[in-house]
PDB file of C-alpha atoms in Angstrom:
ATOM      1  CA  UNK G   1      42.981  35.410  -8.721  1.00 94.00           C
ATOM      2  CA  UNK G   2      45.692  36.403 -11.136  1.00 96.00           C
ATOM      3  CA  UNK G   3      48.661  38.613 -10.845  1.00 96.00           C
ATOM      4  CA  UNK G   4      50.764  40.884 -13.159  1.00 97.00           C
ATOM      5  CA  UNK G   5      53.178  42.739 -11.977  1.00 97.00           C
ATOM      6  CA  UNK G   6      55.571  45.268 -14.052  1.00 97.00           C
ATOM      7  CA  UNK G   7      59.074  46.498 -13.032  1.00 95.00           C
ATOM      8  CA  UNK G   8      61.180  49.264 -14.307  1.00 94.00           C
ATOM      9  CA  UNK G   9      64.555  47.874 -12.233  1.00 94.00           C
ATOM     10  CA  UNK G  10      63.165  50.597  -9.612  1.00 95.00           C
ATOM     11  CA  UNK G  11      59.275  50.197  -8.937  1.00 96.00           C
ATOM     12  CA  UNK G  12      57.306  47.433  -8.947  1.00 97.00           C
ATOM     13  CA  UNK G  13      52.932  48.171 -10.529  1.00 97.00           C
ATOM     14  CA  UNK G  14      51.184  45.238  -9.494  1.00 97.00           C
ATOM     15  CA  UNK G  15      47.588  44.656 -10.905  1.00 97.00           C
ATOM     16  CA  UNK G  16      45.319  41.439 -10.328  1.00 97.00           C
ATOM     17  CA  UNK G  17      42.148  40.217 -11.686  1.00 96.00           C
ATOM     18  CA  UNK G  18      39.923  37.272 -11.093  1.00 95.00           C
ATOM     19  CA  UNK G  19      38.633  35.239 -14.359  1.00 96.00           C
ATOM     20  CA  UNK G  20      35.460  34.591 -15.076  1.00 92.00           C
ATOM     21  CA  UNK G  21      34.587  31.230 -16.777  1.00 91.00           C
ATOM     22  CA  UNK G  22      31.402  32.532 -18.013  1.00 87.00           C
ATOM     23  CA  UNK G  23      33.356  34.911 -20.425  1.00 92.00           C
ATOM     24  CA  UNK G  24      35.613  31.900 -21.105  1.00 94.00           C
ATOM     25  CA  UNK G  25      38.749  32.391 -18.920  1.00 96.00           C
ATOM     26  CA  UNK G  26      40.433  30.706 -16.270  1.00 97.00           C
ATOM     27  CA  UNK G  27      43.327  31.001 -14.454  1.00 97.00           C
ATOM     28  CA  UNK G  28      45.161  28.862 -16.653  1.00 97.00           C
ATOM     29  CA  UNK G  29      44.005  31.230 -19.714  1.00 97.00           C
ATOM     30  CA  UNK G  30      44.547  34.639 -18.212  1.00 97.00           C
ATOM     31  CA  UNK G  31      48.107  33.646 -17.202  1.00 97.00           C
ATOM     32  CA  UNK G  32      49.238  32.700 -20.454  1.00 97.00           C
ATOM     33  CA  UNK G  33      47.218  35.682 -22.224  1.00 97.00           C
ATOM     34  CA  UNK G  34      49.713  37.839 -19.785  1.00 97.00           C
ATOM     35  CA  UNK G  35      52.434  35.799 -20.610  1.00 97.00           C
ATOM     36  CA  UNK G  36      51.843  36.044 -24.359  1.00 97.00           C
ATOM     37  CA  UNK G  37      52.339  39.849 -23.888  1.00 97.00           C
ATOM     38  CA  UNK G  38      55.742  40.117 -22.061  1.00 96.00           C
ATOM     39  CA  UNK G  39      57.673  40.497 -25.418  1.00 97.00           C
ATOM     40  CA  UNK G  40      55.498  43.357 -25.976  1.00 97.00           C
ATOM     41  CA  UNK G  41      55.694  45.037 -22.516  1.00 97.00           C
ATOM     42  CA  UNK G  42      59.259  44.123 -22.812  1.00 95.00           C
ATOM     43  CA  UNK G  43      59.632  46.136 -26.254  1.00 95.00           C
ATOM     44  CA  UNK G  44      57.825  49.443 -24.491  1.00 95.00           C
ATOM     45  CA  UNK G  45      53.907  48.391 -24.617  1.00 96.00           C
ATOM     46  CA  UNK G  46      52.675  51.629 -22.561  1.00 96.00           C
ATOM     47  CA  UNK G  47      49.081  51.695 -20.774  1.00 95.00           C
ATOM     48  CA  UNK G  48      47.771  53.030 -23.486  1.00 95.00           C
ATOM     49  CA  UNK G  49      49.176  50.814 -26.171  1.00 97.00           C
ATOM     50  CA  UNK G  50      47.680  47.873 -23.937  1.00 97.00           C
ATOM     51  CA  UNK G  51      44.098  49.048 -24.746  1.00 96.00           C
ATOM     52  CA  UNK G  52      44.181  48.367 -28.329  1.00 96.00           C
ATOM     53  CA  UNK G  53      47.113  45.285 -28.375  1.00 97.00           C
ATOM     54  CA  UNK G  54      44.297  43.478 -26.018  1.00 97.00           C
ATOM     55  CA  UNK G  55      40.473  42.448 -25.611  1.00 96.00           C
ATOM     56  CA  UNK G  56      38.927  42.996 -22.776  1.00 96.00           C
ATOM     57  CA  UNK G  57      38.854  40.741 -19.951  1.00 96.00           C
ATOM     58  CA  UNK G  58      40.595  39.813 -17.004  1.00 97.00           C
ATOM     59  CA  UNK G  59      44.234  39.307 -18.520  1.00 97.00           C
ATOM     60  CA  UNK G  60      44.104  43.351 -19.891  1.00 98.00           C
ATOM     61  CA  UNK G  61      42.556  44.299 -16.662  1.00 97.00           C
ATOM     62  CA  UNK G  62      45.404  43.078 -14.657  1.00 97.00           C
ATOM     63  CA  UNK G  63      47.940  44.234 -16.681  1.00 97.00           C
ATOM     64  CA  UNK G  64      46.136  47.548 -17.076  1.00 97.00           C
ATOM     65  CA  UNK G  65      46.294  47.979 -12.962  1.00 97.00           C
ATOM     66  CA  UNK G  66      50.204  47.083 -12.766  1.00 97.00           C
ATOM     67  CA  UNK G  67      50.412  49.830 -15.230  1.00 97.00           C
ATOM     68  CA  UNK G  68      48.615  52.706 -13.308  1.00 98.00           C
ATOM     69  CA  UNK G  69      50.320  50.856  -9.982  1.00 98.00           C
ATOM     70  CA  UNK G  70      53.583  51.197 -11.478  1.00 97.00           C
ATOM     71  CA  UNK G  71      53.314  55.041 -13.123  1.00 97.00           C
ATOM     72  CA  UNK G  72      51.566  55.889  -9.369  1.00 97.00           C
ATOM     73  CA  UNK G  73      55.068  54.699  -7.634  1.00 97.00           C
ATOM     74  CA  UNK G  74      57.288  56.170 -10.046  1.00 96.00           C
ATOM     75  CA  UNK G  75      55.591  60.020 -10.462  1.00 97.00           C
ATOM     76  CA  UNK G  76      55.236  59.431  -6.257  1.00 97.00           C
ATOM     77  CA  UNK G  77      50.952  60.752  -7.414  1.00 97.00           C
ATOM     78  CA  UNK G  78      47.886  58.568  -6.105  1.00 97.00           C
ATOM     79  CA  UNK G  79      46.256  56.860  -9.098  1.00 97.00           C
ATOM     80  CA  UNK G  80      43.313  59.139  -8.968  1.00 97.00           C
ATOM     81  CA  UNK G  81      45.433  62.072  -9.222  1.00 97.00           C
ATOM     82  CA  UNK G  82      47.033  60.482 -12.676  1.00 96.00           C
ATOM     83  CA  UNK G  83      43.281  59.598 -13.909  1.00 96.00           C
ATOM     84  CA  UNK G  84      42.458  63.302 -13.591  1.00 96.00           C
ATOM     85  CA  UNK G  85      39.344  61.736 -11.018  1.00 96.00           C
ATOM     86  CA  UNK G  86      38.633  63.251  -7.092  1.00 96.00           C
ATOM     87  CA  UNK G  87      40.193  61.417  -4.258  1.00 95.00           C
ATOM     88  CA  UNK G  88      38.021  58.358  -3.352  1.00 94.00           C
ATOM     89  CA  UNK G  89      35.704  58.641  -0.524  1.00 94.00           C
ATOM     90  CA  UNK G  90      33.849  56.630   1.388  1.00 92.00           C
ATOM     91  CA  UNK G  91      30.172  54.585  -0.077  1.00 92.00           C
ATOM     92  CA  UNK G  92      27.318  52.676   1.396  1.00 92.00           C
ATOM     93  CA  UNK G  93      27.871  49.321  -0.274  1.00 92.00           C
ATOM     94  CA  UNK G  94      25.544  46.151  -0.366  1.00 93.00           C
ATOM     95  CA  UNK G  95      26.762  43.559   1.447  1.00 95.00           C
ATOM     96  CA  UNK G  96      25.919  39.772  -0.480  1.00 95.00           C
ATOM     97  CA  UNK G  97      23.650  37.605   1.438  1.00 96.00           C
ATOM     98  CA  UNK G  98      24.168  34.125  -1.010  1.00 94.00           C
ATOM     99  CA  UNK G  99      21.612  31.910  -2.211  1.00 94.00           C
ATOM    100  CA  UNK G 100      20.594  29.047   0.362  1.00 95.00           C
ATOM    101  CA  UNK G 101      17.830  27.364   1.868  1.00 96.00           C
ATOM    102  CA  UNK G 102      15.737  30.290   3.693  1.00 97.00           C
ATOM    103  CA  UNK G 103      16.661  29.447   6.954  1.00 97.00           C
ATOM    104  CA  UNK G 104      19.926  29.815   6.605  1.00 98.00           C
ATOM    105  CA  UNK G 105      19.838  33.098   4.377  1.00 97.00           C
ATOM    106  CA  UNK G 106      17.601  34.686   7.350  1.00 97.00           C
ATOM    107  CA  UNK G 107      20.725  33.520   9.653  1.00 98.00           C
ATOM    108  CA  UNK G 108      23.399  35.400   7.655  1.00 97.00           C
ATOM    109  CA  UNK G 109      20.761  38.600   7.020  1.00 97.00           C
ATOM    110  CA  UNK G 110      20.713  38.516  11.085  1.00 97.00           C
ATOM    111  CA  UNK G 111      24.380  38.327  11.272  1.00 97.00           C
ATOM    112  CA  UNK G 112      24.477  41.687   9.046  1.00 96.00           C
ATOM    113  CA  UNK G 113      21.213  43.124  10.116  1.00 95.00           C
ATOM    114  CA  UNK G 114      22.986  46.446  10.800  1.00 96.00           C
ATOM    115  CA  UNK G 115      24.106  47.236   7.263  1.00 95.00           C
ATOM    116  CA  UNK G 116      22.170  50.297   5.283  1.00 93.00           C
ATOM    117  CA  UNK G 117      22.387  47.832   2.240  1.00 93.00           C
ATOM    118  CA  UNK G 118      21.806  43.870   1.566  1.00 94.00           C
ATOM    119  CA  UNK G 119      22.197  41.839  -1.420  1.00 93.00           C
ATOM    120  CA  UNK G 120      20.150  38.982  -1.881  1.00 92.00           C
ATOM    121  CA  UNK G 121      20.992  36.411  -4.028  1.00 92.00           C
ATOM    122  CA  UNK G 122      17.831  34.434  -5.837  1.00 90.00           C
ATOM    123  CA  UNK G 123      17.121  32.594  -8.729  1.00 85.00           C
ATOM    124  CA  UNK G 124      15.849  29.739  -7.581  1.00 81.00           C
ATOM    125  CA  UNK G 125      12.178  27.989  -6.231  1.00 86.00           C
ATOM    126  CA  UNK G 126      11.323  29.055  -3.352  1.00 90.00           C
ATOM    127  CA  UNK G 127      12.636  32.729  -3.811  1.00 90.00           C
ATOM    128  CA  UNK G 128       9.281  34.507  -2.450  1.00 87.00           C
ATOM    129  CA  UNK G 129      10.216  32.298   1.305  1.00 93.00           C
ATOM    130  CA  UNK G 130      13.863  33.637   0.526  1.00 93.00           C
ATOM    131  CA  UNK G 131      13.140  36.545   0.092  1.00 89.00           C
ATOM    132  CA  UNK G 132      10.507  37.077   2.996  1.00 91.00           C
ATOM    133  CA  UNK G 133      13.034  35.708   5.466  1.00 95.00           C
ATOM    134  CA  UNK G 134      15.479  37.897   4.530  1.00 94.00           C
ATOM    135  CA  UNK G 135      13.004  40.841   5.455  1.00 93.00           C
ATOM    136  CA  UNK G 136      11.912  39.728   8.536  1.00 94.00           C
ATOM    137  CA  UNK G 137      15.426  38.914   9.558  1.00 96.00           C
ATOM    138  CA  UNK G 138      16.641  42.367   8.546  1.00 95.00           C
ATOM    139  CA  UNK G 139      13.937  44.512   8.913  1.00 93.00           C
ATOM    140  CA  UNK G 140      15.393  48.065   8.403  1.00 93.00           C
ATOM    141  CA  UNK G 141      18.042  46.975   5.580  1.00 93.00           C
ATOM    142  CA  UNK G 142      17.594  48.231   1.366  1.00 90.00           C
ATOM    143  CA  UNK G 143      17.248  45.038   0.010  1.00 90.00           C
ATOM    144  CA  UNK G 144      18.603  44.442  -3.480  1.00 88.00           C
ATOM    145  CA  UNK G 145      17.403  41.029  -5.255  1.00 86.00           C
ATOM    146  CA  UNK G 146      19.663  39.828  -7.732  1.00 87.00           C
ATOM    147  CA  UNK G 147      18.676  36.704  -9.455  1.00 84.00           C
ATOM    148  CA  UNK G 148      21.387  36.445 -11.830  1.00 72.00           C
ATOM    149  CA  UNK G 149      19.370  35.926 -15.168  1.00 74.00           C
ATOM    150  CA  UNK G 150      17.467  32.678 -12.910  1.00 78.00           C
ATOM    151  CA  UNK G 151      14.242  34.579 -13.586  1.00 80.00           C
ATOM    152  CA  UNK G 152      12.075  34.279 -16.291  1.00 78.00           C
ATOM    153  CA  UNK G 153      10.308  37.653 -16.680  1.00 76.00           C
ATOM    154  CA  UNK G 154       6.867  36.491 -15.347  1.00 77.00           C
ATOM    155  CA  UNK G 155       8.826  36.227 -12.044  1.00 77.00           C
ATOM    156  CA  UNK G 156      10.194  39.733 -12.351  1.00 75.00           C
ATOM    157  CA  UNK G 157       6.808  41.029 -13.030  1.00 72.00           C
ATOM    158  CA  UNK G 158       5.780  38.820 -10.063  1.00 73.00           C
ATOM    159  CA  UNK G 159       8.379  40.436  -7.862  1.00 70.00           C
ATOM    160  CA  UNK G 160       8.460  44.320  -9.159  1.00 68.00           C
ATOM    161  CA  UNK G 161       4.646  44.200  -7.964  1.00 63.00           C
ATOM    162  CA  UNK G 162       5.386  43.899  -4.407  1.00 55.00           C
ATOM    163  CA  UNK G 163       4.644  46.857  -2.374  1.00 48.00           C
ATOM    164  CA  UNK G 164       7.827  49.312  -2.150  1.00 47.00           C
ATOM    165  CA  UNK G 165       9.877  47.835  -4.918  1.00 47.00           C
ATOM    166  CA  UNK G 166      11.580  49.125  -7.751  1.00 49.00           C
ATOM    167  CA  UNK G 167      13.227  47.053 -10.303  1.00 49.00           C
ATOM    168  CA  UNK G 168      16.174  48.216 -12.646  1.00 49.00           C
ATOM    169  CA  UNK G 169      17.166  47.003 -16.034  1.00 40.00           C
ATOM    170  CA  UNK G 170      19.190  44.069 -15.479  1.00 45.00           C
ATOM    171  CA  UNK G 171      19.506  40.048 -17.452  1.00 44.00           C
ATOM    172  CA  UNK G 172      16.818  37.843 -17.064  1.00 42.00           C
ATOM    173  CA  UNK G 173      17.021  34.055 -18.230  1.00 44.00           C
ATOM    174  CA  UNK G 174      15.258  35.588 -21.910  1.00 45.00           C
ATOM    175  CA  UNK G 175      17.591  38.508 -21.543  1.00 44.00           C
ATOM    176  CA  UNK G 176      20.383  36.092 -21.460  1.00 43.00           C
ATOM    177  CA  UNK G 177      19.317  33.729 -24.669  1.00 40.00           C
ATOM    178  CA  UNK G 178      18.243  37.771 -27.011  1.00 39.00           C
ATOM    179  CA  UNK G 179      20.814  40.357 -25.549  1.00 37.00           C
ATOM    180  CA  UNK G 180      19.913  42.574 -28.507  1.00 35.00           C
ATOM    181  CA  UNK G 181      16.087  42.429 -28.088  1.00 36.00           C
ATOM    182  CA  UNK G 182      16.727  45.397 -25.401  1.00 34.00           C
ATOM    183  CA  UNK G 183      12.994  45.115 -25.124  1.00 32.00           C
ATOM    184  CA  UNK G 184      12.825  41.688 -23.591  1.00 30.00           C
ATOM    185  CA  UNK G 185      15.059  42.084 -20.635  1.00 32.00           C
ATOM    186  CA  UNK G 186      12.894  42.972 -17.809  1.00 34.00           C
ATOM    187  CA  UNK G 187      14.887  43.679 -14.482  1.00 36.00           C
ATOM    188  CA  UNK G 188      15.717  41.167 -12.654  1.00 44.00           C
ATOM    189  CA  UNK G 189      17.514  43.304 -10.077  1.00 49.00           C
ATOM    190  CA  UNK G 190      14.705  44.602  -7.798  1.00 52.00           C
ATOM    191  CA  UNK G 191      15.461  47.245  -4.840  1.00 52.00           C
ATOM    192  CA  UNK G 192      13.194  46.641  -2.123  1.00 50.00           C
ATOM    193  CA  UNK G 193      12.414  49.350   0.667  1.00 48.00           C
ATOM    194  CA  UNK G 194      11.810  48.995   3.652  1.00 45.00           C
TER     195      UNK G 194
END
């Protein structure tokens, strides 16, 4: 994890981010990408000045959080207030069960049996006894499969036919090698019902 922080001698905005080597960054990368900016922050680079004086990624991101941290403290508003947005509320969220042997993926489904929503992390052989011991350790839990573009789309076809299940447009491994051929990316996120 990164951190940028911006001061105006009063308040402190502190953003972070975490870089993502599939898009090419690292800690090392994002930290000087931040760095490389300070003569422009320094000179009066506003939030909206950031947008356009840097790609996207993790190094914007950060700085783009100190920014609404920092104009949050200073106007003494909550950042959805600032962003014209409704005050956050509360959301079911999945909780990630990680790829592992089955055994020990039924173990950690057990542990978090109680949650409306489960993650399930595939991709691999074996998925189908994943995936099965999963269910029967959390029998009354949403299951979402993400296989993280490890699925050819035979497999996804394989999977969306189970009773119950619907898949959503997602990356498959031929997703991943065509993004443009919209056509070829069959899910490879599949929501399975109890």
């Amino acid at each position: 994890m990164v951190v940028a922080e911006l001061s105006d001698g009063v308040s402190r905005g502190r953003g972070e981010c975490v870089p993502y080597a599939r898009y090419g960054e690292s800690v090392a990368s994002v930290t000087a990408q931040i760095n490389a900016m300070r003569p422009q922050l320094e000179s009066g680079l506003d939030r909206r000045g950031l947008q356009t004086a840097m790609p996207p990624g993790a190094a914007r991101n950060a700085i783009d959080c100190a920014f609404w941290d920092l104009e949050a403290k200073r106007s003494g508003r909550p950042v959805h207030e600032l962003a014209g947005l409704l005050a956050p509320h509360a959301l079911t969220t999945a909780y990630t069960i990680s790829l592992a042997a089955p055994a020990d993926m039924a173990k950690a489904a057990e542990k978090c049996a109680s949650r409306a929503v489960l993650k399930v992390k595939l991709g691999a052989e074996g998925d189908a006894a994943r995936i099965a011991a999963v269910r029967a350790a959390a029998p009354h839990s949403m299951l979402i499969v993400d296989a993280n573009e490890g699925w050819s789309e035979s497999t996804v076809r394989q999977f969306c036919g189970l009773r119950q299940s619907r898949c959503c447009p997602d990356r498959t491994a031929a997703g991943r090698r065509k993004r443009s051929d919209a056509g070829a990316n069959a899910a490879a996120h599949c929501r399975l019902r109890r």
